C-alpha cells in the first residue's frame, strides 16, 4: 500500500509493514517502490505491495 502522511506518499509492504522513504506524489512513491524491487499484485480484488524480503521468504529463501 502507499500511505499518505501530510505531503508524503510512503510505500508500505502489506506483508511485514516495512517502509521505504516517501515521495512527494503517488507516482513518485510508485517509482521508489519499483526501484527498490518491490512488486504489486492483485489479491482478492485488492492491490498489495510486497517488499523484496517477503518475496524471498515466499519463494522459500531465508
Short mmCIF file of N, CA and C in Angstrom, two decimals:
data_model
loop_
_atom_site.label_atom_id
_atom_site.label_comp_id
_atom_site.label_asym_id
_atom_site.label_seq_id
_atom_site.Cartn_x
_atom_site.Cartn_y
_atom_site.Cartn_z
N UNK A 1 0.84 -1.16 0.00
CA UNK A 1 0.00 0.00 0.00
C UNK A 1 0.89 1.23 0.00
N UNK A 2 0.32 2.32 -0.41
CA UNK A 2 1.03 3.58 -0.32
C UNK A 2 0.23 4.47 0.61
N UNK A 3 0.82 4.76 1.76
CA UNK A 3 0.18 5.61 2.76
C UNK A 3 0.50 7.06 2.49
N UNK A 4 -0.43 7.92 2.82
CA UNK A 4 -0.19 9.35 2.67
C UNK A 4 -0.10 9.98 4.05
N UNK A 5 1.02 10.59 4.34
CA UNK A 5 1.25 11.32 5.58
C UNK A 5 1.57 12.75 5.22
N UNK A 6 0.65 13.63 5.53
CA UNK A 6 0.79 15.04 5.18
C UNK A 6 1.05 15.15 3.68
N UNK A 7 2.24 15.55 3.27
CA UNK A 7 2.54 15.70 1.84
C UNK A 7 3.47 14.61 1.32
N UNK A 8 3.64 13.55 2.07
CA UNK A 8 4.50 12.45 1.66
C UNK A 8 3.67 11.20 1.39
N UNK A 9 4.01 10.51 0.32
CA UNK A 9 3.40 9.24 -0.04
C UNK A 9 4.44 8.16 0.24
N UNK A 10 4.13 7.26 1.16
CA UNK A 10 5.12 6.29 1.64
C UNK A 10 4.72 4.86 1.28
N UNK A 11 5.58 4.14 0.51
CA UNK A 11 5.31 2.73 0.23
C UNK A 11 5.46 1.89 1.50
N UNK A 12 4.48 1.00 1.73
CA UNK A 12 4.47 0.12 2.91
C UNK A 12 4.20 -1.30 2.42
N UNK A 13 5.03 -2.25 2.86
CA UNK A 13 4.82 -3.66 2.50
C UNK A 13 3.56 -4.17 3.20
N UNK A 14 2.66 -4.77 2.44
CA UNK A 14 1.42 -5.30 3.00
C UNK A 14 1.63 -6.60 3.77
N UNK A 15 2.81 -7.20 3.66
CA UNK A 15 3.08 -8.45 4.38
C UNK A 15 3.74 -8.21 5.74
N UNK A 16 4.80 -7.38 5.77
CA UNK A 16 5.56 -7.21 7.00
C UNK A 16 5.53 -5.79 7.55
N UNK A 17 5.02 -4.82 6.78
CA UNK A 17 4.95 -3.45 7.27
C UNK A 17 6.19 -2.62 7.03
N UNK A 18 7.18 -3.18 6.31
CA UNK A 18 8.40 -2.41 6.02
C UNK A 18 8.02 -1.17 5.22
N UNK A 19 8.79 -0.10 5.42
CA UNK A 19 8.52 1.17 4.75
C UNK A 19 9.73 1.62 3.96
N UNK A 20 9.46 2.35 2.89
CA UNK A 20 10.51 2.99 2.11
C UNK A 20 10.39 4.49 2.32
N UNK A 21 11.45 5.24 1.99
CA UNK A 21 11.33 6.70 2.07
C UNK A 21 10.21 7.17 1.16
N UNK A 22 9.50 8.18 1.60
CA UNK A 22 8.36 8.68 0.85
C UNK A 22 8.73 9.58 -0.30
N UNK A 23 7.74 9.82 -1.15
CA UNK A 23 7.87 10.74 -2.27
C UNK A 23 6.82 11.83 -2.16
N UNK A 24 6.95 12.85 -2.99
CA UNK A 24 6.03 13.98 -2.94
C UNK A 24 4.74 13.73 -3.71
N UNK A 25 4.68 12.65 -4.48
CA UNK A 25 3.47 12.33 -5.22
C UNK A 25 3.27 10.81 -5.21
N UNK A 26 2.06 10.40 -5.54
CA UNK A 26 1.77 8.97 -5.62
C UNK A 26 2.65 8.31 -6.67
N UNK A 27 2.79 8.97 -7.83
CA UNK A 27 3.60 8.42 -8.92
C UNK A 27 5.06 8.27 -8.49
N UNK A 28 5.57 9.23 -7.74
CA UNK A 28 6.95 9.14 -7.27
C UNK A 28 7.11 7.98 -6.29
N UNK A 29 6.12 7.77 -5.43
CA UNK A 29 6.17 6.65 -4.48
C UNK A 29 6.14 5.31 -5.22
N UNK A 30 5.37 5.23 -6.28
CA UNK A 30 5.32 4.01 -7.09
C UNK A 30 6.69 3.75 -7.71
N UNK A 31 7.34 4.79 -8.20
CA UNK A 31 8.67 4.64 -8.81
C UNK A 31 9.70 4.22 -7.75
N UNK A 32 9.63 4.80 -6.57
CA UNK A 32 10.54 4.43 -5.47
C UNK A 32 10.38 2.95 -5.15
N UNK A 33 9.14 2.50 -5.10
CA UNK A 33 8.82 1.09 -4.81
C UNK A 33 9.40 0.18 -5.88
N UNK A 34 9.22 0.54 -7.13
CA UNK A 34 9.73 -0.28 -8.24
C UNK A 34 11.25 -0.31 -8.24
N UNK A 35 11.88 0.84 -8.00
CA UNK A 35 13.34 0.92 -7.97
C UNK A 35 13.93 0.04 -6.87
N UNK A 36 13.16 -0.14 -5.78
CA UNK A 36 13.62 -0.97 -4.66
C UNK A 36 13.37 -2.46 -4.89
N UNK A 37 12.70 -2.80 -6.00
CA UNK A 37 12.46 -4.21 -6.31
C UNK A 37 11.18 -4.76 -5.75
N UNK A 38 10.33 -3.90 -5.20
CA UNK A 38 9.05 -4.36 -4.68
C UNK A 38 8.12 -4.70 -5.83
N UNK A 39 7.16 -5.59 -5.56
CA UNK A 39 6.17 -5.93 -6.58
C UNK A 39 4.77 -5.56 -6.08
N UNK A 40 3.88 -5.35 -7.03
CA UNK A 40 2.47 -5.14 -6.72
C UNK A 40 1.71 -6.29 -7.35
N UNK A 41 0.72 -6.78 -6.63
CA UNK A 41 -0.10 -7.87 -7.15
C UNK A 41 -1.52 -7.70 -6.64
N UNK A 42 -2.44 -8.24 -7.38
CA UNK A 42 -3.85 -8.14 -7.01
C UNK A 42 -4.27 -9.43 -6.31
N UNK A 43 -4.80 -9.30 -5.11
CA UNK A 43 -5.24 -10.44 -4.31
C UNK A 43 -6.68 -10.17 -3.88
N UNK A 44 -7.57 -11.04 -4.29
CA UNK A 44 -9.00 -10.89 -3.97
C UNK A 44 -9.53 -9.50 -4.33
N UNK A 45 -9.09 -8.99 -5.47
CA UNK A 45 -9.57 -7.71 -5.96
C UNK A 45 -8.90 -6.49 -5.37
N UNK A 46 -7.95 -6.68 -4.46
CA UNK A 46 -7.24 -5.57 -3.82
C UNK A 46 -5.76 -5.63 -4.18
N UNK A 47 -5.16 -4.46 -4.41
CA UNK A 47 -3.73 -4.40 -4.71
C UNK A 47 -2.94 -4.53 -3.42
N UNK A 48 -1.84 -5.26 -3.50
CA UNK A 48 -0.96 -5.45 -2.36
C UNK A 48 0.47 -5.26 -2.83
N UNK A 49 1.28 -4.59 -2.02
CA UNK A 49 2.70 -4.35 -2.32
C UNK A 49 3.54 -5.27 -1.45
N UNK A 50 4.57 -5.88 -2.05
CA UNK A 50 5.39 -6.86 -1.35
C UNK A 50 6.86 -6.48 -1.50
N UNK A 51 7.54 -6.34 -0.35
CA UNK A 51 8.97 -5.97 -0.36
C UNK A 51 9.82 -7.17 -0.81
N UNK A 52 11.08 -6.91 -1.08
CA UNK A 52 11.97 -7.96 -1.56
C UNK A 52 12.19 -9.05 -0.51
N UNK A 53 12.28 -8.69 0.77
CA UNK A 53 12.47 -9.69 1.82
C UNK A 53 11.30 -10.67 1.86
N UNK A 54 10.09 -10.15 1.77
CA UNK A 54 8.90 -11.03 1.79
C UNK A 54 8.81 -11.86 0.51
N UNK A 55 9.26 -11.30 -0.62
CA UNK A 55 9.28 -12.07 -1.86
C UNK A 55 10.20 -13.27 -1.73
N UNK A 56 11.39 -13.06 -1.14
CA UNK A 56 12.33 -14.16 -0.94
C UNK A 56 11.76 -15.21 0.00
N UNK A 57 11.12 -14.77 1.08
CA UNK A 57 10.51 -15.70 2.02
C UNK A 57 9.44 -16.55 1.36
N UNK A 58 8.61 -15.92 0.54
CA UNK A 58 7.54 -16.64 -0.16
C UNK A 58 8.09 -17.70 -1.10
N UNK A 59 9.27 -17.47 -1.62
CA UNK A 59 9.90 -18.42 -2.54
C UNK A 59 10.71 -19.47 -1.80
N UNK A 60 10.73 -19.40 -0.48
CA UNK A 60 11.42 -20.42 0.32
C UNK A 60 12.86 -20.09 0.65
N UNK A 61 13.30 -18.86 0.36
CA UNK A 61 14.66 -18.44 0.70
C UNK A 61 14.63 -17.77 2.07
N UNK A 62 15.72 -17.87 2.80
CA UNK A 62 15.78 -17.24 4.13
C UNK A 62 16.92 -16.29 4.20
#
